[in-house]
């Protein structure tokens, strides 16, 4: 049997990526829809063959409890609504997949993890990069020390946004600006590929004065992270810069670079390696997958075989703890230590 998903929130990500991906999954299928718009609900339900009995509004959401076709509730709402719907979802007894960032704050994440634990349901944060072949390959190269040990890493994730009225520019709904939305990819990918946790961060933050996009949330965050092995990561994110989604890991005997690293597709993995006195450059060609489909099938597999997901709620919490240290560092103009590790993942 394929695991049934109730998709909550029919915005861009749900309509353009998640629902089409579900149609092609091996272990997952669409079972129900939740939306505040009756017209959209009717149209999308007809398109995907979902009956009226499996269509819900935000008011009737809790009745999913009685829908035997639904195993997982997938929250694809603005960040500021994740906590409410994850907790309400957990109380229905269904497993929860929640979009990134897990919440607005680490405190919210803790509450969500605790409620899912109490309800005995699994909680996974929808981090795509952990299921993406080029990023996984880079991590494998580092693990095998093919280029000797890593020394420093540079990561950027930037794009331009235009609509100041969108929830992404409202503090209550977004939690923050570029950092929790797109800078988060630099953070969680760095942790994923290095397989260690930062012990200290130092950051700068900037927003162009007078730009209405940045009335409530920040534009630019640039930060450094120090890891126990000695690796330093330099990351930057900006909401008003031509798109750039890349990172490079610089090792003693070579470097590994991914362009379009955090994009839905189009990744390019290139390397340069010291080979005696020569330099050898190579592009490693890998087949692309559908990251959303892979991620959902992974969660379904965890449910079928009762395993802990690769990216459980604690992964989302760990990133919030680090992001809070980043904001604190930028505000106070000093390095901030990170105490304690929330992460209890399987991939280290
Ligand atoms: P979106 O604005 O396109 O969609 C949000 C949906 O939530 C809309 O259908 C909207 O009607 C609904 N909604 C319900 N209550 C709302 C309210 N009070 N205010 C505003 N909208 C409300 O956003 P999106 O790009 O689909 O993002 C949704 C979530 O997915 C966010 O958490 C975002 O960070 C995440 N996301 C993840 C990825 C990824 O690659 N994993 C990519 C994009 C977005």
mmCIF file of C-alpha atoms and ligand atoms in Angstrom:
data_model
loop_
_atom_site.group_PDB
_atom_site.id
_atom_site.type_symbol
_atom_site.label_atom_id
_atom_site.label_comp_id
_atom_site.label_asym_id
_atom_site.label_seq_id
_atom_site.Cartn_x
_atom_site.Cartn_y
_atom_site.Cartn_z
ATOM 1 C CA UNK A 1 0.000 0.000 0.000
ATOM 2 C CA UNK A 2 1.199 3.523 -0.784
ATOM 3 C CA UNK A 3 1.182 5.968 2.155
ATOM 4 C CA UNK A 4 -1.616 8.559 1.850
ATOM 5 C CA UNK A 5 -0.758 12.280 2.165
ATOM 6 C CA UNK A 6 -3.071 15.148 3.084
ATOM 7 C CA UNK A 7 -1.493 18.286 1.610
ATOM 8 C CA UNK A 8 -2.269 21.405 3.660
ATOM 9 C CA UNK A 9 -2.076 24.752 1.821
ATOM 10 C CA UNK A 10 -2.392 24.929 -1.931
ATOM 11 C CA UNK A 11 0.142 27.663 -2.734
ATOM 12 C CA UNK A 12 3.007 27.702 -5.226
ATOM 13 C CA UNK A 13 5.078 24.928 -3.740
ATOM 14 C CA UNK A 14 2.134 22.543 -3.278
ATOM 15 C CA UNK A 15 0.628 23.134 -6.730
ATOM 16 C CA UNK A 16 3.814 23.321 -8.766
ATOM 17 C CA UNK A 17 6.037 20.758 -7.056
ATOM 18 C CA UNK A 18 4.466 18.610 -4.358
ATOM 19 C CA UNK A 19 1.228 17.466 -5.997
ATOM 20 C CA UNK A 20 2.892 16.602 -9.344
ATOM 21 C CA UNK A 21 5.698 14.795 -7.460
ATOM 22 C CA UNK A 22 3.180 12.761 -5.431
ATOM 23 C CA UNK A 23 1.610 11.486 -8.652
ATOM 24 C CA UNK A 24 4.952 9.864 -9.534
ATOM 25 C CA UNK A 25 5.942 8.506 -6.118
ATOM 26 C CA UNK A 26 6.510 4.800 -5.522
ATOM 27 C CA UNK A 27 5.521 4.680 -1.853
ATOM 28 C CA UNK A 28 3.378 7.802 -1.459
ATOM 29 C CA UNK A 29 0.130 9.089 -2.926
ATOM 30 C CA UNK A 30 -2.188 12.044 -2.549
ATOM 31 C CA UNK A 31 -5.148 11.208 -0.282
ATOM 32 C CA UNK A 32 -6.624 14.551 0.828
ATOM 33 C CA UNK A 33 -6.419 18.321 0.344
ATOM 34 C CA UNK A 34 -6.768 21.266 2.743
ATOM 35 C CA UNK A 35 -7.329 24.830 1.542
ATOM 36 C CA UNK A 36 -9.066 28.042 2.571
ATOM 37 C CA UNK A 37 -10.372 28.580 -0.950
ATOM 38 C CA UNK A 38 -13.429 26.452 -1.930
ATOM 39 C CA UNK A 39 -12.883 27.190 -5.651
ATOM 40 C CA UNK A 40 -9.243 26.120 -5.561
ATOM 41 C CA UNK A 41 -10.100 23.026 -3.537
ATOM 42 C CA UNK A 42 -12.741 21.959 -6.070
ATOM 43 C CA UNK A 43 -10.487 22.564 -9.052
ATOM 44 C CA UNK A 44 -7.403 20.817 -7.615
ATOM 45 C CA UNK A 45 -9.493 17.906 -6.267
ATOM 46 C CA UNK A 46 -10.984 17.348 -9.733
ATOM 47 C CA UNK A 47 -7.524 17.504 -11.315
ATOM 48 C CA UNK A 48 -6.074 14.891 -8.921
ATOM 49 C CA UNK A 49 -9.162 12.677 -8.497
ATOM 50 C CA UNK A 50 -9.783 13.486 -4.811
ATOM 51 C CA UNK A 51 -13.387 13.066 -3.652
ATOM 52 C CA UNK A 52 -15.295 15.774 -1.764
ATOM 53 C CA UNK A 53 -15.128 13.631 1.417
ATOM 54 C CA UNK A 54 -11.319 14.108 1.434
ATOM 55 C CA UNK A 55 -11.369 17.879 0.941
ATOM 56 C CA UNK A 56 -11.007 20.004 4.079
ATOM 57 C CA UNK A 57 -10.906 23.662 5.066
ATOM 58 C CA UNK A 58 -8.758 25.044 7.892
ATOM 59 C CA UNK A 59 -11.873 24.843 10.089
ATOM 60 C CA UNK A 60 -12.596 21.171 9.283
ATOM 61 C CA UNK A 61 -8.867 20.211 9.262
ATOM 62 C CA UNK A 62 -9.116 18.251 12.545
ATOM 63 C CA UNK A 63 -11.634 15.844 10.988
ATOM 64 C CA UNK A 64 -8.749 14.300 9.030
ATOM 65 C CA UNK A 65 -8.513 12.149 12.161
ATOM 66 C CA UNK A 66 -11.399 10.053 10.796
ATOM 67 C CA UNK A 67 -10.004 9.670 7.273
ATOM 68 C CA UNK A 68 -8.460 6.201 7.006
ATOM 69 C CA UNK A 69 -6.901 7.047 3.636
ATOM 70 C CA UNK A 70 -4.621 9.632 5.285
ATOM 71 C CA UNK A 71 -1.386 8.510 6.988
ATOM 72 C CA UNK A 72 0.615 11.750 6.741
ATOM 73 C CA UNK A 73 -0.323 15.411 7.028
ATOM 74 C CA UNK A 74 2.066 17.555 4.961
ATOM 75 C CA UNK A 75 2.121 21.208 6.125
ATOM 76 C CA UNK A 76 2.900 23.563 3.220
ATOM 77 C CA UNK A 77 1.712 26.799 4.840
ATOM 78 C CA UNK A 78 3.588 30.038 5.636
ATOM 79 C CA UNK A 79 6.214 29.429 8.336
ATOM 80 C CA UNK A 80 4.312 31.257 11.062
ATOM 81 C CA UNK A 81 1.451 28.753 10.758
ATOM 82 C CA UNK A 82 3.589 25.601 10.952
ATOM 83 C CA UNK A 83 3.429 25.285 14.714
ATOM 84 C CA UNK A 84 -0.374 25.468 14.950
ATOM 85 C CA UNK A 85 -0.952 22.964 12.143
ATOM 86 C CA UNK A 86 1.792 20.539 13.174
ATOM 87 C CA UNK A 87 0.345 20.369 16.689
ATOM 88 C CA UNK A 88 -3.261 20.119 15.501
ATOM 89 C CA UNK A 89 -2.104 17.523 12.964
ATOM 90 C CA UNK A 90 -0.292 15.443 15.602
ATOM 91 C CA UNK A 91 -3.486 15.387 17.669
ATOM 92 C CA UNK A 92 -5.284 13.640 14.783
ATOM 93 C CA UNK A 93 -2.800 10.761 15.216
ATOM 94 C CA UNK A 94 -1.374 11.160 11.691
ATOM 95 C CA UNK A 95 2.376 11.437 10.996
ATOM 96 C CA UNK A 96 3.627 14.918 10.111
ATOM 97 C CA UNK A 97 5.834 16.211 7.311
ATOM 98 C CA UNK A 98 6.432 19.958 7.677
ATOM 99 C CA UNK A 99 7.959 22.394 5.219
ATOM 100 C CA UNK A 100 11.119 24.299 6.069
ATOM 101 C CA UNK A 101 11.878 26.246 8.171
ATOM 102 C CA UNK A 102 10.260 24.049 10.805
ATOM 103 C CA UNK A 103 8.841 27.089 12.638
ATOM 104 C CA UNK A 104 9.614 30.707 13.511
ATOM 105 C CA UNK A 105 11.702 30.007 16.632
ATOM 106 C CA UNK A 106 13.533 27.204 18.426
ATOM 107 C CA UNK A 107 10.972 27.423 21.222
ATOM 108 C CA UNK A 108 8.163 26.672 18.769
ATOM 109 C CA UNK A 109 10.180 23.753 17.363
ATOM 110 C CA UNK A 110 10.613 22.265 20.846
ATOM 111 C CA UNK A 111 6.884 22.426 21.452
ATOM 112 C CA UNK A 112 6.135 20.805 18.083
ATOM 113 C CA UNK A 113 8.640 17.982 18.670
ATOM 114 C CA UNK A 114 7.258 17.391 22.130
ATOM 115 C CA UNK A 115 3.619 17.286 20.944
ATOM 116 C CA UNK A 116 4.486 14.825 18.165
ATOM 117 C CA UNK A 117 6.344 12.674 20.668
ATOM 118 C CA UNK A 118 3.366 12.728 23.041
ATOM 119 C CA UNK A 119 1.013 11.777 20.202
ATOM 120 C CA UNK A 120 3.429 8.997 19.155
ATOM 121 C CA UNK A 121 3.609 10.273 15.571
ATOM 122 C CA UNK A 122 6.704 10.843 13.442
ATOM 123 C CA UNK A 123 7.768 14.406 12.600
ATOM 124 C CA UNK A 124 9.994 15.125 9.616
ATOM 125 C CA UNK A 125 11.167 18.506 8.304
ATOM 126 C CA UNK A 126 11.063 18.741 4.506
ATOM 127 C CA UNK A 127 14.771 19.330 3.847
ATOM 128 C CA UNK A 128 15.349 18.477 0.184
ATOM 129 C CA UNK A 129 19.122 18.638 -0.067
ATOM 130 C CA UNK A 130 19.597 15.520 2.049
ATOM 131 C CA UNK A 131 17.793 13.585 -0.722
ATOM 132 C CA UNK A 132 19.555 15.233 -3.710
ATOM 133 C CA UNK A 133 22.166 13.124 -5.572
ATOM 134 C CA UNK A 134 24.854 15.794 -6.249
ATOM 135 C CA UNK A 135 24.845 16.974 -2.652
ATOM 136 C CA UNK A 136 24.909 13.388 -1.400
ATOM 137 C CA UNK A 137 27.842 12.624 -3.696
ATOM 138 C CA UNK A 138 29.801 15.612 -2.390
ATOM 139 C CA UNK A 139 29.193 14.426 1.149
ATOM 140 C CA UNK A 140 30.427 10.937 0.189
ATOM 141 C CA UNK A 141 33.631 12.402 -1.347
ATOM 142 C CA UNK A 142 34.258 14.234 1.932
ATOM 143 C CA UNK A 143 33.511 11.167 4.028
ATOM 144 C CA UNK A 144 35.965 9.087 1.985
ATOM 145 C CA UNK A 145 38.535 11.911 2.240
ATOM 146 C CA UNK A 146 39.140 11.647 -1.514
ATOM 147 C CA UNK A 147 40.583 15.184 -1.516
ATOM 148 C CA UNK A 148 42.018 14.912 2.001
ATOM 149 C CA UNK A 149 40.391 16.922 4.782
ATOM 150 C CA UNK A 150 38.165 19.998 4.249
ATOM 151 C CA UNK A 151 39.520 23.333 5.482
ATOM 152 C CA UNK A 152 36.931 25.921 4.542
ATOM 153 C CA UNK A 153 33.604 26.126 2.801
ATOM 154 C CA UNK A 154 31.873 29.002 1.009
ATOM 155 C CA UNK A 155 28.104 28.958 0.459
ATOM 156 C CA UNK A 156 25.686 31.490 -1.064
ATOM 157 C CA UNK A 157 21.966 31.386 -1.573
ATOM 158 C CA UNK A 158 20.450 34.560 -2.978
ATOM 159 C CA UNK A 159 17.512 35.627 -5.070
ATOM 160 C CA UNK A 160 15.496 38.764 -5.688
ATOM 161 C CA UNK A 161 11.988 39.156 -4.421
ATOM 162 C CA UNK A 162 9.573 41.899 -5.425
ATOM 163 C CA UNK A 163 6.318 41.741 -3.493
ATOM 164 C CA UNK A 164 6.453 43.520 -0.130
ATOM 165 C CA UNK A 165 2.871 42.403 0.621
ATOM 166 C CA UNK A 166 3.753 38.700 0.421
ATOM 167 C CA UNK A 167 3.845 36.769 3.729
ATOM 168 C CA UNK A 168 7.615 36.229 3.235
ATOM 169 C CA UNK A 169 8.053 39.924 4.086
ATOM 170 C CA UNK A 170 5.871 39.846 7.211
ATOM 171 C CA UNK A 171 7.733 38.987 10.394
ATOM 172 C CA UNK A 172 4.832 37.136 12.065
ATOM 173 C CA UNK A 173 4.278 34.813 9.103
ATOM 174 C CA UNK A 174 7.880 34.408 7.922
ATOM 175 C CA UNK A 175 9.837 34.491 11.193
ATOM 176 C CA UNK A 176 12.638 36.413 9.458
ATOM 177 C CA UNK A 177 13.854 37.344 5.995
ATOM 178 C CA UNK A 178 16.470 35.774 3.717
ATOM 179 C CA UNK A 179 18.100 33.764 6.532
ATOM 180 C CA UNK A 180 15.284 31.350 7.508
ATOM 181 C CA UNK A 181 13.920 31.172 3.962
ATOM 182 C CA UNK A 182 16.938 30.655 1.687
ATOM 183 C CA UNK A 183 20.027 31.128 3.875
ATOM 184 C CA UNK A 184 18.791 28.069 5.739
ATOM 185 C CA UNK A 185 19.958 25.949 2.783
ATOM 186 C CA UNK A 186 23.564 27.121 3.249
ATOM 187 C CA UNK A 187 23.258 26.236 6.910
ATOM 188 C CA UNK A 188 21.637 22.816 6.707
ATOM 189 C CA UNK A 189 23.675 21.735 3.680
ATOM 190 C CA UNK A 190 26.950 22.710 5.356
ATOM 191 C CA UNK A 191 26.030 20.713 8.454
ATOM 192 C CA UNK A 192 24.906 17.796 6.288
ATOM 193 C CA UNK A 193 28.012 17.546 4.106
ATOM 194 C CA UNK A 194 30.536 18.176 6.896
ATOM 195 C CA UNK A 195 28.702 15.872 9.303
ATOM 196 C CA UNK A 196 29.519 18.061 12.294
ATOM 197 C CA UNK A 197 27.897 20.858 14.263
ATOM 198 C CA UNK A 198 29.189 24.437 14.494
ATOM 199 C CA UNK A 199 30.410 25.534 17.930
ATOM 200 C CA UNK A 200 30.530 29.291 17.231
ATOM 201 C CA UNK A 201 29.096 31.799 14.743
ATOM 202 C CA UNK A 202 29.906 35.388 13.770
ATOM 203 C CA UNK A 203 27.511 37.390 11.591
ATOM 204 C CA UNK A 204 26.645 40.675 9.888
ATOM 205 C CA UNK A 205 23.148 41.715 8.858
ATOM 206 C CA UNK A 206 22.027 44.500 6.511
ATOM 207 C CA UNK A 207 18.816 45.805 4.946
ATOM 208 C CA UNK A 208 18.713 48.617 2.352
ATOM 209 C CA UNK A 209 17.182 51.615 4.157
ATOM 210 C CA UNK A 210 13.770 52.665 2.840
ATOM 211 C CA UNK A 211 13.188 49.486 0.795
ATOM 212 C CA UNK A 212 9.599 48.398 1.638
ATOM 213 C CA UNK A 213 10.577 44.742 1.176
ATOM 214 C CA UNK A 214 12.672 45.001 4.319
ATOM 215 C CA UNK A 215 10.368 46.906 6.610
ATOM 216 C CA UNK A 216 9.819 43.830 8.807
ATOM 217 C CA UNK A 217 12.390 41.232 7.743
ATOM 218 C CA UNK A 218 16.083 41.377 6.897
ATOM 219 C CA UNK A 219 17.640 41.481 3.438
ATOM 220 C CA UNK A 220 21.219 40.262 3.826
ATOM 221 C CA UNK A 221 22.907 38.009 6.360
ATOM 222 C CA UNK A 222 26.530 36.999 6.098
ATOM 223 C CA UNK A 223 27.939 34.642 8.687
ATOM 224 C CA UNK A 224 30.825 32.409 9.566
ATOM 225 C CA UNK A 225 30.632 29.139 11.455
ATOM 226 C CA UNK A 226 33.492 27.437 13.264
ATOM 227 C CA UNK A 227 33.382 23.638 13.507
ATOM 228 C CA UNK A 228 35.173 21.412 16.061
ATOM 229 C CA UNK A 229 37.451 19.883 13.376
ATOM 230 C CA UNK A 230 38.756 23.363 12.543
ATOM 231 C CA UNK A 231 36.710 23.841 9.353
ATOM 232 C CA UNK A 232 35.372 27.374 8.857
ATOM 233 C CA UNK A 233 32.249 27.945 6.752
ATOM 234 C CA UNK A 234 31.497 31.362 5.242
ATOM 235 C CA UNK A 235 27.886 31.771 4.182
ATOM 236 C CA UNK A 236 25.776 34.610 2.782
ATOM 237 C CA UNK A 237 22.170 35.087 1.781
ATOM 238 C CA UNK A 238 20.346 38.074 0.275
ATOM 239 C CA UNK A 239 16.791 38.752 -0.913
ATOM 240 C CA UNK A 240 17.821 41.491 -3.380
ATOM 241 C CA UNK A 241 20.602 39.952 -5.439
ATOM 242 C CA UNK A 242 20.639 38.074 -8.737
ATOM 243 C CA UNK A 243 20.171 34.385 -7.968
ATOM 244 C CA UNK A 244 23.213 32.458 -6.851
ATOM 245 C CA UNK A 245 22.825 29.035 -5.286
ATOM 246 C CA UNK A 246 26.253 27.565 -4.875
ATOM 247 C CA UNK A 247 28.855 26.254 -2.484
ATOM 248 C CA UNK A 248 32.413 25.056 -2.616
ATOM 249 C CA UNK A 249 34.293 22.880 -0.144
ATOM 250 C CA UNK A 250 38.015 23.578 -0.173
ATOM 251 C CA UNK A 251 40.084 20.577 0.907
ATOM 252 C CA UNK A 252 43.844 20.086 1.281
ATOM 253 C CA UNK A 253 44.139 18.283 -2.064
ATOM 254 C CA UNK A 254 41.331 19.782 -4.116
ATOM 255 C CA UNK A 255 37.974 21.476 -4.118
ATOM 256 C CA UNK A 256 34.423 20.377 -4.863
ATOM 257 C CA UNK A 257 31.889 22.855 -6.151
ATOM 258 C CA UNK A 258 28.133 22.645 -6.734
ATOM 259 C CA UNK A 259 26.345 25.218 -8.865
ATOM 260 C CA UNK A 260 22.549 25.394 -8.516
ATOM 261 C CA UNK A 261 23.175 23.426 -5.326
ATOM 262 C CA UNK A 262 19.867 24.326 -3.668
ATOM 263 C CA UNK A 263 17.708 24.528 -6.800
ATOM 264 C CA UNK A 264 14.976 22.036 -7.697
ATOM 265 C CA UNK A 265 17.140 20.841 -10.613
ATOM 266 C CA UNK A 266 20.158 21.745 -12.746
ATOM 267 C CA UNK A 267 22.912 20.919 -10.210
ATOM 268 C CA UNK A 268 26.493 20.839 -11.556
ATOM 269 C CA UNK A 269 29.166 19.117 -9.515
ATOM 270 C CA UNK A 270 32.729 20.047 -10.485
ATOM 271 C CA UNK A 271 36.041 19.273 -8.850
ATOM 272 C CA UNK A 272 39.674 20.257 -9.080
ATOM 273 C CA UNK A 273 42.215 17.880 -7.668
ATOM 274 C CA UNK A 274 45.941 18.076 -7.079
ATOM 275 C CA UNK A 275 47.487 15.206 -9.067
ATOM 276 C CA UNK A 276 51.230 15.334 -8.455
ATOM 277 C CA UNK A 277 52.291 18.666 -9.922
ATOM 278 C CA UNK A 278 49.249 18.774 -12.200
ATOM 279 C CA UNK A 279 45.710 19.950 -11.498
ATOM 280 C CA UNK A 280 42.938 17.681 -12.701
ATOM 281 C CA UNK A 281 39.470 19.144 -13.216
ATOM 282 C CA UNK A 282 36.410 16.999 -13.566
ATOM 283 C CA UNK A 283 32.669 17.362 -13.802
ATOM 284 C CA UNK A 284 30.887 14.487 -12.097
ATOM 285 C CA UNK A 285 27.743 13.671 -14.057
ATOM 286 C CA UNK A 286 24.834 12.277 -12.064
ATOM 287 C CA UNK A 287 21.201 11.666 -12.945
ATOM 288 C CA UNK A 288 18.804 14.140 -11.358
ATOM 289 C CA UNK A 289 15.915 12.955 -9.227
ATOM 290 C CA UNK A 290 12.733 14.640 -8.085
ATOM 291 C CA UNK A 291 13.797 15.825 -4.646
ATOM 292 C CA UNK A 292 10.222 16.236 -3.400
ATOM 293 C CA UNK A 293 9.252 12.724 -4.498
ATOM 294 C CA UNK A 294 12.421 11.234 -2.990
ATOM 295 C CA UNK A 295 11.822 13.046 0.291
ATOM 296 C CA UNK A 296 8.186 11.902 0.551
ATOM 297 C CA UNK A 297 9.051 8.306 -0.389
ATOM 298 C CA UNK A 298 11.745 8.340 2.299
ATOM 299 C CA UNK A 299 9.188 9.432 4.896
ATOM 300 C CA UNK A 300 6.719 6.809 3.670
ATOM 301 C CA UNK A 301 9.421 4.165 3.958
ATOM 302 C CA UNK A 302 10.096 5.271 7.550
ATOM 303 C CA UNK A 303 6.393 4.841 8.314
ATOM 304 C CA UNK A 304 6.135 1.441 6.611
ATOM 305 C CA UNK A 305 9.272 0.141 8.379
ATOM 306 C CA UNK A 306 8.917 2.164 11.583
ATOM 307 C CA UNK A 307 12.239 4.007 11.207
ATOM 308 C CA UNK A 308 13.336 7.493 12.283
ATOM 309 C CA UNK A 309 13.500 9.840 9.272
ATOM 310 C CA UNK A 310 16.825 11.188 7.997
ATOM 311 C CA UNK A 311 15.638 14.728 8.744
ATOM 312 C CA UNK A 312 13.484 14.510 11.890
ATOM 313 C CA UNK A 313 12.056 17.555 13.687
ATOM 314 C CA UNK A 314 15.276 17.867 15.719
ATOM 315 C CA UNK A 315 17.131 18.781 12.514
ATOM 316 C CA UNK A 316 14.830 21.755 12.061
ATOM 317 C CA UNK A 317 15.284 22.689 15.721
ATOM 318 C CA UNK A 318 19.081 22.575 15.431
ATOM 319 C CA UNK A 319 18.982 25.047 12.528
ATOM 320 C CA UNK A 320 16.751 27.404 14.494
ATOM 321 C CA UNK A 321 19.176 27.310 17.426
ATOM 322 C CA UNK A 322 22.020 28.243 15.065
ATOM 323 C CA UNK A 323 19.968 30.934 13.262
ATOM 324 C CA UNK A 324 19.133 32.518 16.605
ATOM 325 C CA UNK A 325 22.865 32.600 17.432
ATOM 326 C CA UNK A 326 23.509 34.188 14.001
ATOM 327 C CA UNK A 327 20.959 36.964 14.633
ATOM 328 C CA UNK A 328 22.355 37.494 18.129
ATOM 329 C CA UNK A 329 25.902 37.776 16.787
ATOM 330 C CA UNK A 330 24.856 40.329 14.135
ATOM 331 C CA UNK A 331 23.000 42.350 16.755
ATOM 332 C CA UNK A 332 25.739 42.302 19.360
ATOM 333 C CA UNK A 333 28.714 42.484 16.979
ATOM 334 C CA UNK A 334 30.556 39.565 18.570
ATOM 335 C CA UNK A 335 31.028 35.823 18.073
ATOM 336 C CA UNK A 336 28.337 33.709 19.752
ATOM 337 C CA UNK A 337 28.963 30.199 21.060
ATOM 338 C CA UNK A 338 26.447 27.474 20.360
ATOM 339 C CA UNK A 339 25.761 25.286 23.317
ATOM 340 C CA UNK A 340 24.122 21.929 23.047
ATOM 341 C CA UNK A 341 23.117 19.889 20.062
ATOM 342 C CA UNK A 342 19.461 19.297 19.356
ATOM 343 C CA UNK A 343 20.153 17.079 16.416
ATOM 344 C CA UNK A 344 19.553 13.364 16.750
ATOM 345 C CA UNK A 345 19.797 12.491 13.080
ATOM 346 C CA UNK A 346 20.784 9.246 11.412
ATOM 347 C CA UNK A 347 23.115 10.597 8.787
ATOM 348 C CA UNK A 348 26.264 11.493 10.715
HETATM 349 P P1 LIG B 1 2.679 30.425 -1.054
HETATM 350 O O1 LIG B 1 2.450 31.823 -0.586
HETATM 351 O O2 LIG B 1 2.753 30.195 -2.517
HETATM 352 O O3 LIG B 1 1.548 29.458 -0.455
HETATM 353 C C1 LIG B 1 1.120 29.524 0.870
HETATM 354 C C2 LIG B 1 -0.291 28.977 0.957
HETATM 355 O O4 LIG B 1 -0.748 29.143 2.292
HETATM 356 C C3 LIG B 1 -1.293 29.711 0.043
HETATM 357 O O5 LIG B 1 -2.100 28.782 -0.608
HETATM 358 C C4 LIG B 1 -2.109 30.549 1.025
HETATM 359 O O6 LIG B 1 -3.430 30.751 0.596
HETATM 360 C C5 LIG B 1 -2.084 29.670 2.274
HETATM 361 N N1 LIG B 1 -2.351 30.396 3.500
HETATM 362 C C6 LIG B 1 -3.156 29.952 4.479
HETATM 363 N N2 LIG B 1 -3.236 30.837 5.475
HETATM 364 C C7 LIG B 1 -2.484 31.888 5.112
HETATM 365 C C8 LIG B 1 -2.193 33.134 5.717
HETATM 366 N N3 LIG B 1 -2.664 33.461 6.928
HETATM 367 N N4 LIG B 1 -1.377 33.974 5.060
HETATM 368 C C9 LIG B 1 -0.851 33.661 3.863
HETATM 369 N N5 LIG B 1 -1.099 32.486 3.238
HETATM 370 C C10 LIG B 1 -1.904 31.616 3.858
HETATM 371 O O7 LIG B 1 3.997 29.921 -0.311
HETATM 372 P P2 LIG B 1 4.918 28.684 -0.726
HETATM 373 O O8 LIG B 1 6.073 29.199 -1.508
HETATM 374 O O9 LIG B 1 4.119 27.594 -1.286
HETATM 375 O O10 LIG B 1 5.519 28.278 0.717
HETATM 376 C C11 LIG B 1 4.812 27.468 1.636
HETATM 377 C C12 LIG B 1 5.808 26.795 2.592
HETATM 378 O O11 LIG B 1 6.694 25.978 1.832
HETATM 379 C C13 LIG B 1 6.706 27.753 3.375
HETATM 380 O O12 LIG B 1 6.972 27.238 4.650
HETATM 381 C C14 LIG B 1 7.998 27.784 2.555
HETATM 382 O O13 LIG B 1 9.151 28.117 3.315
HETATM 383 C C15 LIG B 1 8.043 26.367 2.055
HETATM 384 N N6 LIG B 1 8.781 26.237 0.787
HETATM 385 C C16 LIG B 1 9.679 25.236 0.677
HETATM 386 C C17 LIG B 1 10.380 25.040 -0.500
HETATM 387 C C18 LIG B 1 11.301 23.884 -0.640
HETATM 388 O O14 LIG B 1 12.051 23.845 -1.605
HETATM 389 N N7 LIG B 1 11.275 22.922 0.260
HETATM 390 C C19 LIG B 1 10.158 25.907 -1.578
HETATM 391 C C20 LIG B 1 9.218 26.915 -1.447
HETATM 392 C C21 LIG B 1 8.519 27.076 -0.253
#
